[in-house]
CSV table of C-alpha atoms in Angstrom, one decimal:
chain,number,residue,atom,x,y,z
S,1,UNK,CA,13.9,-111.5,-104.0
S,2,UNK,CA,17.2,-109.8,-102.8
S,3,UNK,CA,18.8,-113.0,-101.5
S,4,UNK,CA,19.6,-116.3,-103.0
S,5,UNK,CA,17.3,-119.3,-102.5
S,6,UNK,CA,17.9,-122.1,-100.1
S,7,UNK,CA,21.0,-124.2,-100.7
S,8,UNK,CA,21.2,-128.0,-100.4
S,9,UNK,CA,23.8,-129.7,-98.4
S,10,UNK,CA,24.3,-133.5,-98.0
S,11,UNK,CA,23.4,-134.8,-94.6
S,12,UNK,CA,22.4,-131.2,-93.6
S,13,UNK,CA,19.3,-130.4,-95.5
S,14,UNK,CA,18.5,-127.0,-97.0
S,15,UNK,CA,20.6,-124.1,-95.8
S,16,UNK,CA,19.2,-120.6,-95.8
S,17,UNK,CA,21.0,-117.8,-97.5
S,18,UNK,CA,23.2,-115.9,-95.0
S,19,UNK,CA,21.8,-112.6,-96.3
S,20,UNK,CA,18.2,-113.5,-95.5
S,21,UNK,CA,16.6,-112.2,-92.3
S,22,UNK,CA,17.5,-114.2,-89.2
S,23,UNK,CA,14.8,-116.6,-87.9
S,24,UNK,CA,12.9,-115.9,-84.7
S,25,UNK,CA,14.0,-119.2,-83.2
S,26,UNK,CA,17.3,-120.9,-83.8
S,27,UNK,CA,15.6,-124.4,-84.1
S,28,UNK,CA,12.2,-125.9,-84.3
S,29,UNK,CA,12.2,-129.3,-82.5
S,30,UNK,CA,9.9,-132.1,-83.8
S,31,UNK,CA,9.1,-135.4,-82.3
S,32,UNK,CA,10.0,-137.4,-85.3
S,33,UNK,CA,13.0,-135.4,-86.7
S,34,UNK,CA,16.6,-136.2,-86.0
S,35,UNK,CA,18.7,-134.1,-83.6
S,36,UNK,CA,19.6,-130.8,-85.2
S,37,UNK,CA,22.8,-128.9,-84.9
S,38,UNK,CA,22.7,-125.6,-83.1
S,39,UNK,CA,22.2,-122.7,-85.4
S,40,UNK,CA,20.1,-124.5,-87.9
S,41,UNK,CA,16.4,-123.6,-88.2
S,42,UNK,CA,15.3,-125.5,-91.3
S,43,UNK,CA,15.6,-129.2,-91.9
S,44,UNK,CA,14.0,-132.1,-94.0
S,45,UNK,CA,11.8,-134.8,-92.6
S,46,UNK,CA,13.2,-138.4,-92.6
S,47,UNK,CA,10.5,-141.0,-92.1
S,48,UNK,CA,12.9,-143.8,-91.2
S,49,UNK,CA,14.7,-141.9,-88.4
S,50,UNK,CA,11.9,-141.8,-85.8
S,51,UNK,CA,8.4,-142.9,-84.7
S,52,UNK,CA,5.3,-141.0,-83.9
S,53,UNK,CA,4.9,-140.3,-80.2
S,54,UNK,CA,1.9,-142.1,-78.4
S,55,UNK,CA,-1.1,-140.0,-77.5
S,56,UNK,CA,-1.1,-139.5,-73.7
S,57,UNK,CA,-4.0,-141.3,-71.9
S,58,UNK,CA,-6.9,-139.1,-70.7
S,59,UNK,CA,-7.0,-138.2,-67.1
S,60,UNK,CA,-8.8,-140.6,-64.7
S,61,UNK,CA,-12.5,-139.8,-64.1
S,62,UNK,CA,-13.2,-138.0,-60.9
S,63,UNK,CA,-15.6,-139.7,-58.5
S,64,UNK,CA,-19.0,-138.1,-58.2
S,65,UNK,CA,-19.5,-136.1,-55.1
S,66,UNK,CA,-22.6,-136.8,-53.1
S,67,UNK,CA,-24.4,-134.4,-50.9
S,68,UNK,CA,-24.0,-135.9,-47.4
S,69,UNK,CA,-26.2,-133.2,-45.9
S,70,UNK,CA,-29.5,-134.7,-47.3
S,71,UNK,CA,-30.2,-138.4,-46.4
S,72,UNK,CA,-33.2,-140.5,-47.6
S,73,UNK,CA,-35.9,-141.1,-45.0
S,74,UNK,CA,-35.6,-144.5,-43.2
S,75,UNK,CA,-38.0,-147.3,-44.0
S,76,UNK,CA,-41.0,-147.7,-41.6
S,77,UNK,CA,-40.5,-150.4,-39.0
S,78,UNK,CA,-42.3,-153.8,-39.5
S,79,UNK,CA,-43.5,-153.8,-35.9
S,80,UNK,CA,-45.4,-151.1,-33.9
S,81,UNK,CA,-43.8,-150.0,-30.7
S,82,UNK,CA,-46.1,-149.9,-27.7
S,83,UNK,CA,-44.4,-146.7,-26.4
S,84,UNK,CA,-41.7,-144.4,-27.6
S,85,UNK,CA,-40.0,-144.5,-24.2
S,86,UNK,CA,-39.8,-148.3,-23.8
S,87,UNK,CA,-38.4,-151.1,-25.9
S,88,UNK,CA,-41.4,-153.4,-25.4
S,89,UNK,CA,-43.2,-154.1,-28.7
S,90,UNK,CA,-46.6,-155.5,-29.5
S,91,UNK,CA,-47.1,-157.8,-32.6
S,92,UNK,CA,-50.6,-158.1,-33.9
S,93,UNK,CA,-51.4,-160.8,-36.4
S,94,UNK,CA,-53.6,-159.5,-39.2
S,95,UNK,CA,-56.9,-161.4,-39.7
S,96,UNK,CA,-59.8,-161.3,-42.1
S,97,UNK,CA,-62.8,-159.3,-40.8
S,98,UNK,CA,-65.3,-161.6,-39.1
S,99,UNK,CA,-68.8,-162.1,-40.6
S,100,UNK,CA,-71.8,-160.4,-39.0
S,101,UNK,CA,-72.8,-163.8,-37.4
S,102,UNK,CA,-69.4,-164.5,-36.0
S,103,UNK,CA,-67.6,-163.6,-32.7
S,104,UNK,CA,-64.0,-162.2,-32.7
S,105,UNK,CA,-61.8,-163.4,-29.9
S,106,UNK,CA,-58.2,-162.0,-29.3
S,107,UNK,CA,-55.5,-163.5,-27.2
S,108,UNK,CA,-52.3,-161.7,-26.1
S,109,UNK,CA,-49.1,-163.4,-25.0
S,110,UNK,CA,-45.8,-162.0,-23.8
S,111,UNK,CA,-42.3,-163.3,-24.8
S,112,UNK,CA,-39.7,-162.4,-22.2
S,113,UNK,CA,-36.8,-163.3,-24.5
S,114,UNK,CA,-37.7,-160.8,-27.2
S,115,UNK,CA,-39.6,-158.5,-24.8
S,116,UNK,CA,-42.6,-158.4,-27.1
S,117,UNK,CA,-46.3,-159.0,-26.9
S,118,UNK,CA,-48.1,-161.0,-29.6
S,119,UNK,CA,-51.9,-160.7,-30.2
S,120,UNK,CA,-53.8,-163.3,-32.2
S,121,UNK,CA,-57.4,-162.9,-33.1
S,122,UNK,CA,-59.8,-165.6,-34.2
S,123,UNK,CA,-63.4,-165.7,-35.4
S,124,UNK,CA,-65.9,-168.2,-34.1
S,125,UNK,CA,-68.8,-168.9,-36.4
S,126,UNK,CA,-72.2,-168.9,-34.8
S,127,UNK,CA,-74.9,-171.4,-35.7
S,128,UNK,CA,-76.9,-170.2,-38.7
S,129,UNK,CA,-80.4,-168.9,-37.8
S,130,UNK,CA,-83.2,-171.4,-38.0
S,131,UNK,CA,-85.2,-171.3,-41.2
S,132,UNK,CA,-88.4,-169.3,-41.1
S,133,UNK,CA,-91.5,-171.5,-41.0
S,134,UNK,CA,-94.2,-170.1,-43.2
S,135,UNK,CA,-97.7,-170.4,-41.6
S,136,UNK,CA,-100.7,-171.4,-43.7
S,137,UNK,CA,-102.7,-168.5,-44.9
S,138,UNK,CA,-105.7,-167.6,-42.9
S,139,UNK,CA,-109.3,-167.5,-44.2
S,140,UNK,CA,-109.2,-163.7,-44.5
S,141,UNK,CA,-106.2,-163.8,-46.8
S,142,UNK,CA,-107.0,-167.0,-48.7
S,143,UNK,CA,-108.0,-167.0,-52.3
S,144,UNK,CA,-110.3,-169.9,-51.7
S,145,UNK,CA,-113.2,-170.4,-49.3
S,146,UNK,CA,-111.8,-173.8,-48.4
S,147,UNK,CA,-107.9,-173.7,-48.2
S,148,UNK,CA,-105.9,-176.9,-47.7
S,149,UNK,CA,-105.6,-178.0,-44.1
S,150,UNK,CA,-102.5,-177.1,-42.1
S,151,UNK,CA,-100.5,-180.2,-41.1
S,152,UNK,CA,-98.6,-180.1,-37.9
S,153,UNK,CA,-95.3,-182.1,-37.5
S,154,UNK,CA,-96.1,-185.8,-37.6
S,155,UNK,CA,-99.5,-185.4,-39.3
S,156,UNK,CA,-100.4,-186.9,-42.7
S,157,UNK,CA,-103.2,-186.3,-45.1
S,158,UNK,CA,-105.2,-189.0,-46.9
S,159,UNK,CA,-106.0,-187.9,-50.5
S,160,UNK,CA,-109.1,-189.1,-52.3
S,161,UNK,CA,-108.6,-192.2,-54.4
S,162,UNK,CA,-110.0,-190.7,-57.7
S,163,UNK,CA,-109.9,-187.2,-59.3
S,164,UNK,CA,-111.2,-185.6,-62.4
S,165,UNK,CA,-110.3,-182.4,-64.3
S,166,UNK,CA,-112.8,-179.6,-64.6
S,167,UNK,CA,-112.4,-176.6,-67.0
S,168,UNK,CA,-114.5,-173.7,-65.5
S,169,UNK,CA,-114.9,-170.5,-67.5
S,170,UNK,CA,-114.2,-167.2,-65.7
S,171,UNK,CA,-117.2,-165.5,-67.2
S,172,UNK,CA,-120.4,-166.2,-65.3
S,173,UNK,CA,-122.6,-165.8,-68.3
S,174,UNK,CA,-124.5,-168.0,-70.7
S,175,UNK,CA,-121.7,-168.3,-73.2
S,176,UNK,CA,-123.8,-170.5,-75.5
S,177,UNK,CA,-125.7,-167.4,-76.7
S,178,UNK,CA,-124.7,-166.0,-80.1
S,179,UNK,CA,-123.3,-162.8,-78.7
S,180,UNK,CA,-120.4,-164.7,-77.0
S,181,UNK,CA,-119.5,-166.7,-80.1
S,182,UNK,CA,-116.0,-166.3,-81.5
S,183,UNK,CA,-114.6,-164.8,-78.3
S,184,UNK,CA,-111.5,-166.1,-76.6
S,185,UNK,CA,-112.9,-166.8,-73.2
S,186,UNK,CA,-110.6,-167.3,-70.2
S,187,UNK,CA,-111.0,-170.4,-68.0
S,188,UNK,CA,-109.3,-172.2,-65.0
S,189,UNK,CA,-108.6,-175.8,-64.5
S,190,UNK,CA,-109.2,-177.6,-61.3
S,191,UNK,CA,-108.2,-181.1,-60.1
S,192,UNK,CA,-111.2,-182.2,-58.1
S,193,UNK,CA,-112.0,-185.4,-56.2
S,194,UNK,CA,-114.8,-187.4,-57.9
S,195,UNK,CA,-116.5,-187.6,-54.4
S,196,UNK,CA,-117.3,-183.9,-54.5
S,197,UNK,CA,-120.9,-183.0,-55.1
S,198,UNK,CA,-122.0,-180.5,-57.8
S,199,UNK,CA,-123.2,-178.2,-55.0
S,200,UNK,CA,-119.6,-178.3,-53.5
S,201,UNK,CA,-118.2,-177.2,-56.9
S,202,UNK,CA,-120.6,-174.3,-57.2
S,203,UNK,CA,-119.7,-173.2,-53.6
S,204,UNK,CA,-116.0,-173.4,-54.3
S,205,UNK,CA,-116.2,-171.4,-57.6
S,206,UNK,CA,-118.4,-168.7,-56.0
S,207,UNK,CA,-116.5,-168.8,-52.7
S,208,UNK,CA,-119.8,-168.7,-50.9
S,209,UNK,CA,-121.6,-171.1,-48.5
S,210,UNK,CA,-125.2,-172.3,-48.1
S,211,UNK,CA,-128.1,-170.1,-49.2
S,212,UNK,CA,-125.7,-167.6,-50.6
S,213,UNK,CA,-125.5,-169.8,-53.7
S,214,UNK,CA,-129.3,-170.0,-54.3
S,215,UNK,CA,-130.2,-169.1,-57.9
S,216,UNK,CA,-126.9,-170.3,-59.3
S,217,UNK,CA,-126.3,-173.4,-61.3
S,218,UNK,CA,-123.5,-175.4,-63.0
S,219,UNK,CA,-124.1,-175.9,-66.7
S,220,UNK,CA,-122.0,-178.2,-68.9
S,221,UNK,CA,-121.1,-176.9,-72.3
S,222,UNK,CA,-119.9,-178.7,-75.4
S,223,UNK,CA,-117.4,-177.1,-77.8
S,224,UNK,CA,-118.7,-176.6,-81.4
S,225,UNK,CA,-115.5,-175.1,-82.9
S,226,UNK,CA,-114.5,-171.5,-83.9
S,227,UNK,CA,-115.2,-170.3,-80.3
S,228,UNK,CA,-118.8,-171.5,-80.3
S,229,UNK,CA,-120.3,-173.5,-77.4
S,230,UNK,CA,-123.5,-175.4,-77.0
S,231,UNK,CA,-125.6,-175.7,-73.8
S,232,UNK,CA,-125.7,-179.1,-72.1
S,233,UNK,CA,-126.9,-180.3,-68.7
S,234,UNK,CA,-127.7,-177.5,-66.2
S,235,UNK,CA,-127.8,-178.4,-62.5
S,236,UNK,CA,-129.2,-175.7,-60.0
S,237,UNK,CA,-127.5,-175.5,-56.6
S,238,UNK,CA,-130.6,-176.4,-54.5
S,239,UNK,CA,-131.8,-179.3,-56.7
S,240,UNK,CA,-131.6,-183.0,-55.7
S,241,UNK,CA,-129.3,-183.5,-58.6
S,242,UNK,CA,-126.8,-181.1,-57.2
S,243,UNK,CA,-126.4,-183.4,-54.2
S,244,UNK,CA,-125.0,-186.1,-56.4
S,245,UNK,CA,-121.2,-186.7,-56.8
S,246,UNK,CA,-119.2,-185.7,-59.9
S,247,UNK,CA,-118.7,-189.4,-60.6
S,248,UNK,CA,-122.4,-190.0,-60.7
S,249,UNK,CA,-122.8,-187.2,-63.2
S,250,UNK,CA,-120.3,-188.9,-65.6
S,251,UNK,CA,-117.5,-186.5,-64.7
S,252,UNK,CA,-115.1,-189.2,-63.6
S,253,UNK,CA,-111.5,-190.2,-63.9
S,254,UNK,CA,-111.6,-190.8,-67.7
S,255,UNK,CA,-112.8,-187.3,-68.6
S,256,UNK,CA,-110.0,-185.3,-70.2
S,257,UNK,CA,-108.1,-188.5,-71.0
S,258,UNK,CA,-110.0,-191.3,-72.8
S,259,UNK,CA,-113.1,-189.2,-72.8
S,260,UNK,CA,-113.7,-185.5,-73.7
S,261,UNK,CA,-112.8,-182.8,-71.1
S,262,UNK,CA,-115.5,-181.4,-68.8
S,263,UNK,CA,-116.3,-177.7,-69.5
S,264,UNK,CA,-118.5,-175.9,-67.0
S,265,UNK,CA,-120.1,-172.5,-66.6
S,266,UNK,CA,-121.3,-171.4,-63.2
S,267,UNK,CA,-123.9,-168.6,-63.8
S,268,UNK,CA,-127.3,-167.5,-62.7
S,269,UNK,CA,-130.3,-169.6,-63.7
S,270,UNK,CA,-132.1,-168.4,-66.9
């Protein structure tokens, strides 16, 4: 070093050596330093002589620019104009669709104050269709040779006073023979008036009339157990016994209740 170090002066700080190179700036101002004398470039910091300057506030925010060239589409109108060239409007009240059996009626009114037309539609319910009356089956489509009578309005039917229950096997064969033992044979149950004759029962089961039933008979069978049946009374269709009623044969009201049920087989005579 070819010059002396800094020198200290009271109330002045450090003084540079006069032989040292001249500073670029005569003074370096500072916000918190005391006022310097001209010609001095170096000084000491005194904390009690000043305060830190406040930070300047940020610049105010600039408002967002909107593109005024593009506008959102307008909302659709709540009413429908009758024409684009007139101010008259038509207001239609929405309604629920009418049912197939109803009639829709619309009424239009004009309001001169608002210059609008209002249309109101209503549904008038028609009377329900009359219920379909089912006719009694004819003889050609009946499953029985003697279907029940058809009663007209106001007519009544008198039922027989007493009935019995008959169990008739579907198989028209002598089921008392050994080859039919142990088989689960199907049968039908009939509620029959006790005034019926045995011949009537044979005709109803065969669905035949008169001489067509010749050679057939109604045979009562008795259950023996384990699918075995024993032959009982056999009544041919053309016999005098077949002209008697079921009640006279002992097939009365008590059979199937207090007495044993009646089991019959309608088959050819052996």
